[in-house]
mmCIF file of C-alpha atoms and ligand atoms in Angstrom:
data_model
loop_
_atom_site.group_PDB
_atom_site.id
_atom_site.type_symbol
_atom_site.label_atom_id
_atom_site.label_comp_id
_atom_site.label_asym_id
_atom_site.label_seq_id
_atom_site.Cartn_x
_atom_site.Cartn_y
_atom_site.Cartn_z
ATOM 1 C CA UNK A 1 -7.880 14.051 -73.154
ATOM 2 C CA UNK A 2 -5.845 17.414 -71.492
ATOM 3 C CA UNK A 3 -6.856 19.126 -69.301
ATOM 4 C CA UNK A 4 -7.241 21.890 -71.603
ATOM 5 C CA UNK A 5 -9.734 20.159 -73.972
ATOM 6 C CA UNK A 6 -11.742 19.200 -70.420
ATOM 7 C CA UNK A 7 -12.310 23.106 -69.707
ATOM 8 C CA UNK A 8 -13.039 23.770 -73.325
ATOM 9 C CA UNK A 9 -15.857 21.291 -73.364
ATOM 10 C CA UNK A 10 -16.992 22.345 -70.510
ATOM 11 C CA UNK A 11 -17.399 25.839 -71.413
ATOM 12 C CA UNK A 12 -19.266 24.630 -74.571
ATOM 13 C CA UNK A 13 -21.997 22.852 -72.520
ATOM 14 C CA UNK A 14 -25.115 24.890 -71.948
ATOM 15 C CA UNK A 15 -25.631 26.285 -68.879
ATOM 16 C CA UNK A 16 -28.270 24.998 -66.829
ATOM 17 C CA UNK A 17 -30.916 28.331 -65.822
ATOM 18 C CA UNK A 18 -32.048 28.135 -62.357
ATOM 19 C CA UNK A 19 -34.986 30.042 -62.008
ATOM 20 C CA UNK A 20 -35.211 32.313 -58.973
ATOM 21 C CA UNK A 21 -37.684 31.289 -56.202
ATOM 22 C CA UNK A 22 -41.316 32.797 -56.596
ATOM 23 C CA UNK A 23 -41.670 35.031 -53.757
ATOM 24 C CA UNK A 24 -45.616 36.740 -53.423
ATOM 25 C CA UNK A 25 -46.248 40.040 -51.925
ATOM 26 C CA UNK A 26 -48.643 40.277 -49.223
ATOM 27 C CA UNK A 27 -52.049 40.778 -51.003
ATOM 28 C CA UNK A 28 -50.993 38.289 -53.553
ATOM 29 C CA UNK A 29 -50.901 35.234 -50.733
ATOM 30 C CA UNK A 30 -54.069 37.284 -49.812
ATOM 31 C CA UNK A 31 -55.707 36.494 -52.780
ATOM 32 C CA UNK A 32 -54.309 33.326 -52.945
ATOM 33 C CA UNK A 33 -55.699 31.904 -49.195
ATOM 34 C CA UNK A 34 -58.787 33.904 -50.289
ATOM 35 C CA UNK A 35 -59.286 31.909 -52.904
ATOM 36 C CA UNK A 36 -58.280 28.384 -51.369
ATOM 37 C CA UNK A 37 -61.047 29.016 -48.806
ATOM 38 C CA UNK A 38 -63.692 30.012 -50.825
ATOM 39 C CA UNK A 39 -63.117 27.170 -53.196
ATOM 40 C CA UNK A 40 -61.750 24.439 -51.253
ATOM 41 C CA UNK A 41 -62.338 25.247 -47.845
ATOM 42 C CA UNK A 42 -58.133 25.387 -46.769
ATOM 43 C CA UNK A 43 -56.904 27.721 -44.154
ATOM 44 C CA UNK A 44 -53.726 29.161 -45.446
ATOM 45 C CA UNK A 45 -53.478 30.822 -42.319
ATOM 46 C CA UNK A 46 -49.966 33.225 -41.292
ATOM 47 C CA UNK A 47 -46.743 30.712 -41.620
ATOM 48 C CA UNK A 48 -48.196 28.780 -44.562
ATOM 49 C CA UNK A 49 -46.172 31.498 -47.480
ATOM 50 C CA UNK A 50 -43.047 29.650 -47.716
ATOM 51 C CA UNK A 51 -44.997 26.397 -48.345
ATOM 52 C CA UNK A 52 -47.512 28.824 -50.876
ATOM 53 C CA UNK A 53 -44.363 30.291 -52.498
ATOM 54 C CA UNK A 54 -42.678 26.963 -53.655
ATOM 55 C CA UNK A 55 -45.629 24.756 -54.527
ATOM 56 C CA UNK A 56 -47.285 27.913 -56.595
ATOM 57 C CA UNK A 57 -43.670 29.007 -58.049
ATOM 58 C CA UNK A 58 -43.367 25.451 -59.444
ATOM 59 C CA UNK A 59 -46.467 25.268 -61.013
ATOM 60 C CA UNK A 60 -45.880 28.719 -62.528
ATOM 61 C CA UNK A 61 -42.372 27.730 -64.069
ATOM 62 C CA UNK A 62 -43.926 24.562 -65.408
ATOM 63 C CA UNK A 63 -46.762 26.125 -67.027
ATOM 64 C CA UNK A 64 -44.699 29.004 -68.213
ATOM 65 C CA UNK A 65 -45.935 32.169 -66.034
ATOM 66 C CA UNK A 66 -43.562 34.502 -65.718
ATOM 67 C CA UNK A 67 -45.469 37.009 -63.108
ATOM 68 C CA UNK A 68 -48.337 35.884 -60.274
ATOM 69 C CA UNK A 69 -49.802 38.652 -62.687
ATOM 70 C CA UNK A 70 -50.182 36.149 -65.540
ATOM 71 C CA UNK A 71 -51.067 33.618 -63.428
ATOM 72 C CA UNK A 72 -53.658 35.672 -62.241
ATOM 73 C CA UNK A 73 -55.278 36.222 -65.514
ATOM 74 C CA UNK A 74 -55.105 32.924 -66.250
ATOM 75 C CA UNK A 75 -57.139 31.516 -63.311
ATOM 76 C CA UNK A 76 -60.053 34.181 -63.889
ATOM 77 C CA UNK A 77 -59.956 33.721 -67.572
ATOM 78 C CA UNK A 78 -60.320 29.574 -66.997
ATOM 79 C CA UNK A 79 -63.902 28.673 -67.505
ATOM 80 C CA UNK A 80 -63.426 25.011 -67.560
ATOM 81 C CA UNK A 81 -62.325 24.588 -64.017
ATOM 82 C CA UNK A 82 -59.049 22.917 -65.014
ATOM 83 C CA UNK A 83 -57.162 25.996 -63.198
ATOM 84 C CA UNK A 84 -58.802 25.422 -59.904
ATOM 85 C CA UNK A 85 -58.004 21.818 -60.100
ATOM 86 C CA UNK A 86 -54.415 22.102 -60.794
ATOM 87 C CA UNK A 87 -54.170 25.106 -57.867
ATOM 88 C CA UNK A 88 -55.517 22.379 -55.615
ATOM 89 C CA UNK A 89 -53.410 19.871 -56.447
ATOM 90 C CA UNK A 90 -50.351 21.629 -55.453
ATOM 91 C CA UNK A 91 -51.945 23.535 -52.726
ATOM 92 C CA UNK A 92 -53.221 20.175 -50.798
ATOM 93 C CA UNK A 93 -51.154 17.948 -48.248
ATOM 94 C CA UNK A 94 -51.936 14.456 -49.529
ATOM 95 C CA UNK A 95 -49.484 12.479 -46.965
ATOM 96 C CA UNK A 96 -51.042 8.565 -46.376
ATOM 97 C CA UNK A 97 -50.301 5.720 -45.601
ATOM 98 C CA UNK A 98 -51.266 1.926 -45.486
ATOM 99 C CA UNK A 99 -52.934 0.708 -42.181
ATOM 100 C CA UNK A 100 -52.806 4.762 -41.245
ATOM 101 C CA UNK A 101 -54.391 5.011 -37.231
ATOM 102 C CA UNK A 102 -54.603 1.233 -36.852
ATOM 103 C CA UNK A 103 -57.526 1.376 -34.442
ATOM 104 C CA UNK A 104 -59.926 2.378 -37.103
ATOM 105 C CA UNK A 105 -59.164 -1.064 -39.000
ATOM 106 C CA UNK A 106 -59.668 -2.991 -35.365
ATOM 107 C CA UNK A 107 -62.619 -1.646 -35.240
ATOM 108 C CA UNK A 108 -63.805 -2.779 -38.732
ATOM 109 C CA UNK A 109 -63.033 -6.234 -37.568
ATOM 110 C CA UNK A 110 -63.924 -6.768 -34.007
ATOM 111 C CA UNK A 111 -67.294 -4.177 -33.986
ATOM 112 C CA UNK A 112 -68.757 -2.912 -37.848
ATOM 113 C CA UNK A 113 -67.993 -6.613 -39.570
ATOM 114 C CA UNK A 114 -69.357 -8.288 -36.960
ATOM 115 C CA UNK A 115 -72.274 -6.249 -36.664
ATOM 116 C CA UNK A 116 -72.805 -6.314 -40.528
ATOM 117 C CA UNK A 117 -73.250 -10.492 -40.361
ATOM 118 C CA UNK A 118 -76.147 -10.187 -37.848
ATOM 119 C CA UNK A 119 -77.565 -7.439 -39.533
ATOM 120 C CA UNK A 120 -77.344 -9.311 -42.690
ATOM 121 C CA UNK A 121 -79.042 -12.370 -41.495
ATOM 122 C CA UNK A 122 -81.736 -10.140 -40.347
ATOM 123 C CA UNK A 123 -81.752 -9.152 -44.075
ATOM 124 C CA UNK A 124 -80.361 -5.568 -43.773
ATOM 125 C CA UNK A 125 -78.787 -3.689 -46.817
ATOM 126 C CA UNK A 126 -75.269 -4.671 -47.534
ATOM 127 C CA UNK A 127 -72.609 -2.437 -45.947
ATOM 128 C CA UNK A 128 -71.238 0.717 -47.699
ATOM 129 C CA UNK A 129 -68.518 2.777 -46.474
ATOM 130 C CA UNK A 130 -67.220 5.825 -47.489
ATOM 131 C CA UNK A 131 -63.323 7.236 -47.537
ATOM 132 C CA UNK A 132 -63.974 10.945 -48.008
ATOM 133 C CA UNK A 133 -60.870 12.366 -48.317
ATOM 134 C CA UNK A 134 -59.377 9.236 -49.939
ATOM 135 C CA UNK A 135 -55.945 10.967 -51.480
ATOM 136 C CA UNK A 136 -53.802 8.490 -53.380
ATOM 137 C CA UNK A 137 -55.801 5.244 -52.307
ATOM 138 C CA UNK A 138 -53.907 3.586 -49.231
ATOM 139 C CA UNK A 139 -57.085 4.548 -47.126
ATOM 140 C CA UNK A 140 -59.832 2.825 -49.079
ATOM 141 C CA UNK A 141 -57.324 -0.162 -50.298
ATOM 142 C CA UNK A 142 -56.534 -0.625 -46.404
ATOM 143 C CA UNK A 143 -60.169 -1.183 -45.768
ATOM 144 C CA UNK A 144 -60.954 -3.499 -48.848
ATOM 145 C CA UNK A 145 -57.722 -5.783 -47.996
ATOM 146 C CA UNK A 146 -58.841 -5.673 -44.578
ATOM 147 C CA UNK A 147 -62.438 -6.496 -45.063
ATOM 148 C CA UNK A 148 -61.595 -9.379 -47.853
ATOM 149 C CA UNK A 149 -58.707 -10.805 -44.908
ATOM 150 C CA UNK A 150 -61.322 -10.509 -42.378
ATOM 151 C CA UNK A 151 -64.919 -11.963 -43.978
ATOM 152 C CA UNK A 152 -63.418 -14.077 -46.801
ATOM 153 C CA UNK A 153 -63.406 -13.840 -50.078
ATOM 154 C CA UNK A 154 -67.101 -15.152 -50.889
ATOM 155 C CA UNK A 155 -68.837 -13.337 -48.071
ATOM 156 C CA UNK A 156 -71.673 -11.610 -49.080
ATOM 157 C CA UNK A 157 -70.853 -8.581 -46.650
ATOM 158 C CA UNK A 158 -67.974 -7.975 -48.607
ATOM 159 C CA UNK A 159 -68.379 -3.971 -48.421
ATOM 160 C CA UNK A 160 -68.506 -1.700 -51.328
ATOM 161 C CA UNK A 161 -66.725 1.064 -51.019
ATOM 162 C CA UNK A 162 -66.521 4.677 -51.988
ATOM 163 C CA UNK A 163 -63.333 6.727 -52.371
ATOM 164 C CA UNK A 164 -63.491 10.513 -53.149
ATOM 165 C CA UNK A 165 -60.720 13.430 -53.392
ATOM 166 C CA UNK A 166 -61.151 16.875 -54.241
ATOM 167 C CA UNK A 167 -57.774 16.138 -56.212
ATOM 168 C CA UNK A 168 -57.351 14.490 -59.860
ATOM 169 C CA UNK A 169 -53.861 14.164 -59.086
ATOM 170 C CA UNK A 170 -54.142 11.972 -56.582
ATOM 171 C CA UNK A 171 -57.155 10.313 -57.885
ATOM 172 C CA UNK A 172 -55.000 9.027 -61.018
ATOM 173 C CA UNK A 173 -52.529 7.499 -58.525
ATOM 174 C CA UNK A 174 -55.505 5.779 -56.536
ATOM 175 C CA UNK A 175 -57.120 4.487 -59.723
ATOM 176 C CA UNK A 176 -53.913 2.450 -60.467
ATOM 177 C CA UNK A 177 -53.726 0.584 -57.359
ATOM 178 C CA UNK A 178 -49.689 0.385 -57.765
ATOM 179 C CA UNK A 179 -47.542 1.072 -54.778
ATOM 180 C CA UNK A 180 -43.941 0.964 -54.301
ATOM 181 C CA UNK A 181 -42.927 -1.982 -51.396
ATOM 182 C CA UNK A 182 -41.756 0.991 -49.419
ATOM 183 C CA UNK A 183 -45.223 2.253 -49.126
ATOM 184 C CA UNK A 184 -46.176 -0.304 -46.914
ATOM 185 C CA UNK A 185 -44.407 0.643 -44.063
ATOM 186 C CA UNK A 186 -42.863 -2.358 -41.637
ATOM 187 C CA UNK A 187 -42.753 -4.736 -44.532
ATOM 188 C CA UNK A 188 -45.528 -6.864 -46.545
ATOM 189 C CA UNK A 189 -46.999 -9.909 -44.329
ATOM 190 C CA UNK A 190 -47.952 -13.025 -45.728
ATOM 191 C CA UNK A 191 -51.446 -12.491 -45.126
ATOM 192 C CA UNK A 192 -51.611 -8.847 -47.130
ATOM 193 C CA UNK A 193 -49.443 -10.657 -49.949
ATOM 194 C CA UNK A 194 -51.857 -12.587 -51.562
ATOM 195 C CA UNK A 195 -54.492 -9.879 -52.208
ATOM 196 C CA UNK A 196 -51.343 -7.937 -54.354
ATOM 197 C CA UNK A 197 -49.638 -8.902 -57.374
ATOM 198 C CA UNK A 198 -45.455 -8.208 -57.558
ATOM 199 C CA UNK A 199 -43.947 -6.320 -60.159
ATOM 200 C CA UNK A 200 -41.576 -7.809 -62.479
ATOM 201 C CA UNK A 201 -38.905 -6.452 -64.959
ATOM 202 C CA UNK A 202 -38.898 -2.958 -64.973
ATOM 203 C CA UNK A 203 -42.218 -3.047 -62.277
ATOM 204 C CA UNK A 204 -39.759 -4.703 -59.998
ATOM 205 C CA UNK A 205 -39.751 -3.107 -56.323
ATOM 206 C CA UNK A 206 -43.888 -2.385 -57.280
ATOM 207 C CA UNK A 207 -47.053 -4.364 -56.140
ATOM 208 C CA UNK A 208 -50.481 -3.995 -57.492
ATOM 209 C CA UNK A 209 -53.430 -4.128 -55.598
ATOM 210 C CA UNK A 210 -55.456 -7.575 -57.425
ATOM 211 C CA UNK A 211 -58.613 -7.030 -59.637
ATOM 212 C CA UNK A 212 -61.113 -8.221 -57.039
ATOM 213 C CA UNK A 213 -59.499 -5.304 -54.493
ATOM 214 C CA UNK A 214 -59.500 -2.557 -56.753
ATOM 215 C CA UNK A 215 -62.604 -3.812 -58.264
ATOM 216 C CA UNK A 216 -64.457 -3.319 -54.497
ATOM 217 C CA UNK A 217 -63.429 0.523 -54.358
ATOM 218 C CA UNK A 218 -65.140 3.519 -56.560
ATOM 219 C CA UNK A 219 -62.858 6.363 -56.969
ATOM 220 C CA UNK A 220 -64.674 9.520 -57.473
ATOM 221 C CA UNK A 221 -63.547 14.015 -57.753
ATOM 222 C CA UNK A 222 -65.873 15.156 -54.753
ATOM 223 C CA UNK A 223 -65.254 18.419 -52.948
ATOM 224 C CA UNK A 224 -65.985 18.143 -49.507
ATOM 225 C CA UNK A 225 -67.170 22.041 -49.206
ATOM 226 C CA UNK A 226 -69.914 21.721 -51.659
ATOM 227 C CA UNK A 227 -73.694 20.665 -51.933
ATOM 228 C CA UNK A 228 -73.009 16.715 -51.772
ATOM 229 C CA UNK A 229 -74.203 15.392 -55.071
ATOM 230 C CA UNK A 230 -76.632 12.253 -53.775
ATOM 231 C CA UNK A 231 -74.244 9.438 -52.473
ATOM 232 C CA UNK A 232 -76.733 7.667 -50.837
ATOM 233 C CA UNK A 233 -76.501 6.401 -46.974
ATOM 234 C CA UNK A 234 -73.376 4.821 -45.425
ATOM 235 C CA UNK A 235 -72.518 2.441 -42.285
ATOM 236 C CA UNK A 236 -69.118 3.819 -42.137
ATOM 237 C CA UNK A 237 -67.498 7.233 -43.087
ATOM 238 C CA UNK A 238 -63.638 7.908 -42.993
ATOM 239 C CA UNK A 239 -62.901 11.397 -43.340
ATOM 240 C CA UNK A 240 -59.452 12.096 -41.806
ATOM 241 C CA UNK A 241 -56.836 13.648 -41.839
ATOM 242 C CA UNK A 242 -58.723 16.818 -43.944
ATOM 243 C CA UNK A 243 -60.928 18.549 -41.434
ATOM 244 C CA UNK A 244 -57.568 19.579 -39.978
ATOM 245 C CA UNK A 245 -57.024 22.107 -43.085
ATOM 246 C CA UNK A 246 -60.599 23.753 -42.627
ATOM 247 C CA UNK A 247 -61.654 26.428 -39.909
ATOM 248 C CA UNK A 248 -64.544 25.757 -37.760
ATOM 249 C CA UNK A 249 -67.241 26.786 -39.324
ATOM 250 C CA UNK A 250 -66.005 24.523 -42.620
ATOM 251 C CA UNK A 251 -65.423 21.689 -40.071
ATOM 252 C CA UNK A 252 -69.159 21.986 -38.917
ATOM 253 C CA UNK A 253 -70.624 22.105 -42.037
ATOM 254 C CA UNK A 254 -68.902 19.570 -43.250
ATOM 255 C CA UNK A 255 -69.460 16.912 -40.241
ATOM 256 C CA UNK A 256 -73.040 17.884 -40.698
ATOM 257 C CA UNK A 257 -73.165 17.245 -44.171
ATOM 258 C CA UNK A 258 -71.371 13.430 -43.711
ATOM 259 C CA UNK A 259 -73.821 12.626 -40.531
ATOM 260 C CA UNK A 260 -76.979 13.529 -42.986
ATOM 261 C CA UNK A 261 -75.371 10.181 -45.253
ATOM 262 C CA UNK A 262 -74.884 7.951 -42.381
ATOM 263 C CA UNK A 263 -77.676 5.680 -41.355
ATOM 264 C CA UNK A 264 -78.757 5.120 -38.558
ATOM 265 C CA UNK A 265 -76.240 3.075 -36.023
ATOM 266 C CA UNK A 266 -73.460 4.258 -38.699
ATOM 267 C CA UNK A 267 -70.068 5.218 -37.710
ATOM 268 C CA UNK A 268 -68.353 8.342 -38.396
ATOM 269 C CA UNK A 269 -64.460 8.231 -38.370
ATOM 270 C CA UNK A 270 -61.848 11.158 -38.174
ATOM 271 C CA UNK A 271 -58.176 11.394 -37.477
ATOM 272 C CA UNK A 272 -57.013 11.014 -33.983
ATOM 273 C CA UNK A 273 -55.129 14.241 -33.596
ATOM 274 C CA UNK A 274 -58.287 15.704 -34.878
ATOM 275 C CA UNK A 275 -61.712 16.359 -32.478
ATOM 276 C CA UNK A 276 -65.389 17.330 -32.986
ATOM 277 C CA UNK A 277 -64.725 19.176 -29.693
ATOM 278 C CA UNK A 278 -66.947 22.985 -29.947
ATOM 279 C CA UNK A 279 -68.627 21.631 -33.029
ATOM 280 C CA UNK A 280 -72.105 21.346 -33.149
ATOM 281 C CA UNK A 281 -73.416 17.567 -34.573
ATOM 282 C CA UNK A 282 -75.665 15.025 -33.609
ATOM 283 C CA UNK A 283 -73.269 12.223 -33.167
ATOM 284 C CA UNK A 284 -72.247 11.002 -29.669
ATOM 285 C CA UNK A 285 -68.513 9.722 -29.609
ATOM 286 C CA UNK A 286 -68.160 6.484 -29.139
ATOM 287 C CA UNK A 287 -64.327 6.225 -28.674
ATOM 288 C CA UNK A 288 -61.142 8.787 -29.266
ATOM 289 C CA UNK A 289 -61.783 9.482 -33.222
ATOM 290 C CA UNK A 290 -64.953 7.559 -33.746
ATOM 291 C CA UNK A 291 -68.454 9.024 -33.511
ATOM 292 C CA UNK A 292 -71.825 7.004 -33.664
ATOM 293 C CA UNK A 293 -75.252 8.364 -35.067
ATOM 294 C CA UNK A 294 -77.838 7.745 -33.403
ATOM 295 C CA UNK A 295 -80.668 4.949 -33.931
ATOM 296 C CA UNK A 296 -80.911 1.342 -35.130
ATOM 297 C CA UNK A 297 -79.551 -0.353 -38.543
ATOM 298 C CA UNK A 298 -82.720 -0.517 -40.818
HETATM 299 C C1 SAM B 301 -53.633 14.360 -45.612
HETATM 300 S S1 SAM B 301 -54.656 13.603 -46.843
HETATM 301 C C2 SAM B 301 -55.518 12.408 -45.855
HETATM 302 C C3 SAM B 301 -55.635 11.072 -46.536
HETATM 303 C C4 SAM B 301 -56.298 9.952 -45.726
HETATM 304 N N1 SAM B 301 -57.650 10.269 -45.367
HETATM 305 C C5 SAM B 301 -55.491 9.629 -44.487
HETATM 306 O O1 SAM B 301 -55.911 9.956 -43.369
HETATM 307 O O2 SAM B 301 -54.406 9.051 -44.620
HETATM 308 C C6 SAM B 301 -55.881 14.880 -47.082
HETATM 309 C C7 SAM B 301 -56.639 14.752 -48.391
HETATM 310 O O3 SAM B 301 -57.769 15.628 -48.356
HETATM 311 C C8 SAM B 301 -57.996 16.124 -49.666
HETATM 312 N N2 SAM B 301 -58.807 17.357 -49.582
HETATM 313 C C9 SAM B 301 -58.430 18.598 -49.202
HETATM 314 N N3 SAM B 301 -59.455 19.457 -49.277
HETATM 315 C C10 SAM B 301 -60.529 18.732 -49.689
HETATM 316 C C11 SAM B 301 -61.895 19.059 -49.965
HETATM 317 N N4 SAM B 301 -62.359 20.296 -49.816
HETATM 318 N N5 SAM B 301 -62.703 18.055 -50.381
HETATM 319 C C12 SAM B 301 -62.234 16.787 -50.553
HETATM 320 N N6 SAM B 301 -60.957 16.423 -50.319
HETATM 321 C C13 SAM B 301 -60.117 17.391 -49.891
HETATM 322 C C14 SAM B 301 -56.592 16.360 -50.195
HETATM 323 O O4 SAM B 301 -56.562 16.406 -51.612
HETATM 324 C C15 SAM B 301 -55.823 15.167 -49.611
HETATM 325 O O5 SAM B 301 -55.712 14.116 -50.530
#
């Protein structure tokens, strides 16, 4: 082929449109972290409008919008809630990992599990936790690998486990229990191999959590901010990594809100870089990141 032919062809091949970034105006990122509070309870505080600009200009150009005016419309026109629920799934920061905060998982093993035998034998309920802010599922799959490692797989406190996200995006992802090997960060040991199941063919690269792991962990949509809907009582609560996004007030009504579903003796759980410091709450800390209610397992 000349040279000539090359440039002809090339002109003749269409020309690929690159949309121009989405840039809001002040009161529109008003409304915007107006609205993400209200709803969700996020802090889109000063410094956040680069981040708003290129998740929301995304979801605009996928879904067609050609103004923040149209989108507009279209979220207060939306009565079935689908709006909100794609907003927050490209507003949220859903970055986990396997084994996140390893100390958490220690102390599954060397204090809760323990504690859950005797209890047991005394003929307490069986234990329950709770990953409240669960995002695509490495959280509550670390603790059901984990607890099935630790107690066996015939032990009858084998925990049940609840996993909830304010985002169907990442609740889809959880559901399927599939991870790329790069996921687990430092490699798979033998131990954690035998609770997943490797990918072949086009799967290759991809391991699957096994049906009596994903079959100990409940995913459920729950929105932290809101009324809980009736859960029922806990031993353990994760819930880190969110509070982080919420202002004070949010953070204390939320903490509140988990402690009323622990019972008594049960263990609260929030990310180490974040603190119950100025909050009021009736749990007493027990270590950095873990917080006790008060009173004896029933
Ligand atoms: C950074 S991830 C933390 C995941 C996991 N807990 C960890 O520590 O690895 C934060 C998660 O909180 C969820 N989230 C944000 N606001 C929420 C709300 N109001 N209610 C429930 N979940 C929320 C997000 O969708 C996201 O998946």
């Amino acid at each position: 082929m000349s040279g000539m032919e090359q440039r002809s062809t090339l002109s003749e091949s269409p020309i690929p449109v690159i949309s121009p970034p989405i840039e809001l105006t002040a009161k529109e990122f008003a409304f915007v972290a107006t609205l993400a509070r209200e709803e969700f309870g996020l802090e889109l505080g000063t410094g956040k409008e680069q981040l708003v600009n290129s998740r929301l200009g995304n979801l605009m150009r996928q879904r067609g919008f050609k103004s923040f005016g149209d989108y507009y419309r279209h979220l207060q026109s939306d009565r079935t809630g689908d709006a909100l629920v794609e907003l927050i799934d490209v507003l949220t920061t859903n970055h986990t990992s396997f084994f996140r905060e390893q100390a958490h998982f220690d102390f599954l093993t060397q204090r809760i599990f323990p504690e859950q035998i005797l209890a047991e034998q005394k003929g307490h309920a069986p234990l329950r936790i709770w990953s409240a802010a669960s995002s695509t599922g490495e959280e509550p799959y670390t603790i059901a690998l984990t607890a099935r490692e630790y107690l066996g797989p015939q032990s009858p406190s084998l925990p049940s486990i609840l996993a909830t996200d304010i985002s169907t995006r990442v609740l889809e992802t959880a559901r399927k229990g599939m991870y790329k090997a790069d996921r687990f960060q430092g490699g798979i040991p033998p131990w954690l191999k035998k609770h997943l199941l490797r990918g072949e063919g086009r799967w290759d690269g991809w391991y699957r959590m096994r049906p009596e792991i994903l079959g100990m962990v409940d995913f459920r949509r729950l929105n932290l901010i809101e009324p809980l809907p009736d859960v029922g009582r806990f031993t353990v609560i994760f819930c880190r990594n969110v509070m982080i996004y919420f202002s004070r007030a949010t953070q204390e009504h939320v903490v509140n809100n988990l402690a009323a579903c622990l019972e008594p003796g049960g263990y609260l759980f929030v990310g180490h870089s974040e603190s119950l410091t100025g909050i009021e709450h009736p749990l007493q800390q027990v270590q950095p990141a873990i917080y006790r209610k008060r009173g004896a397992k029933k």
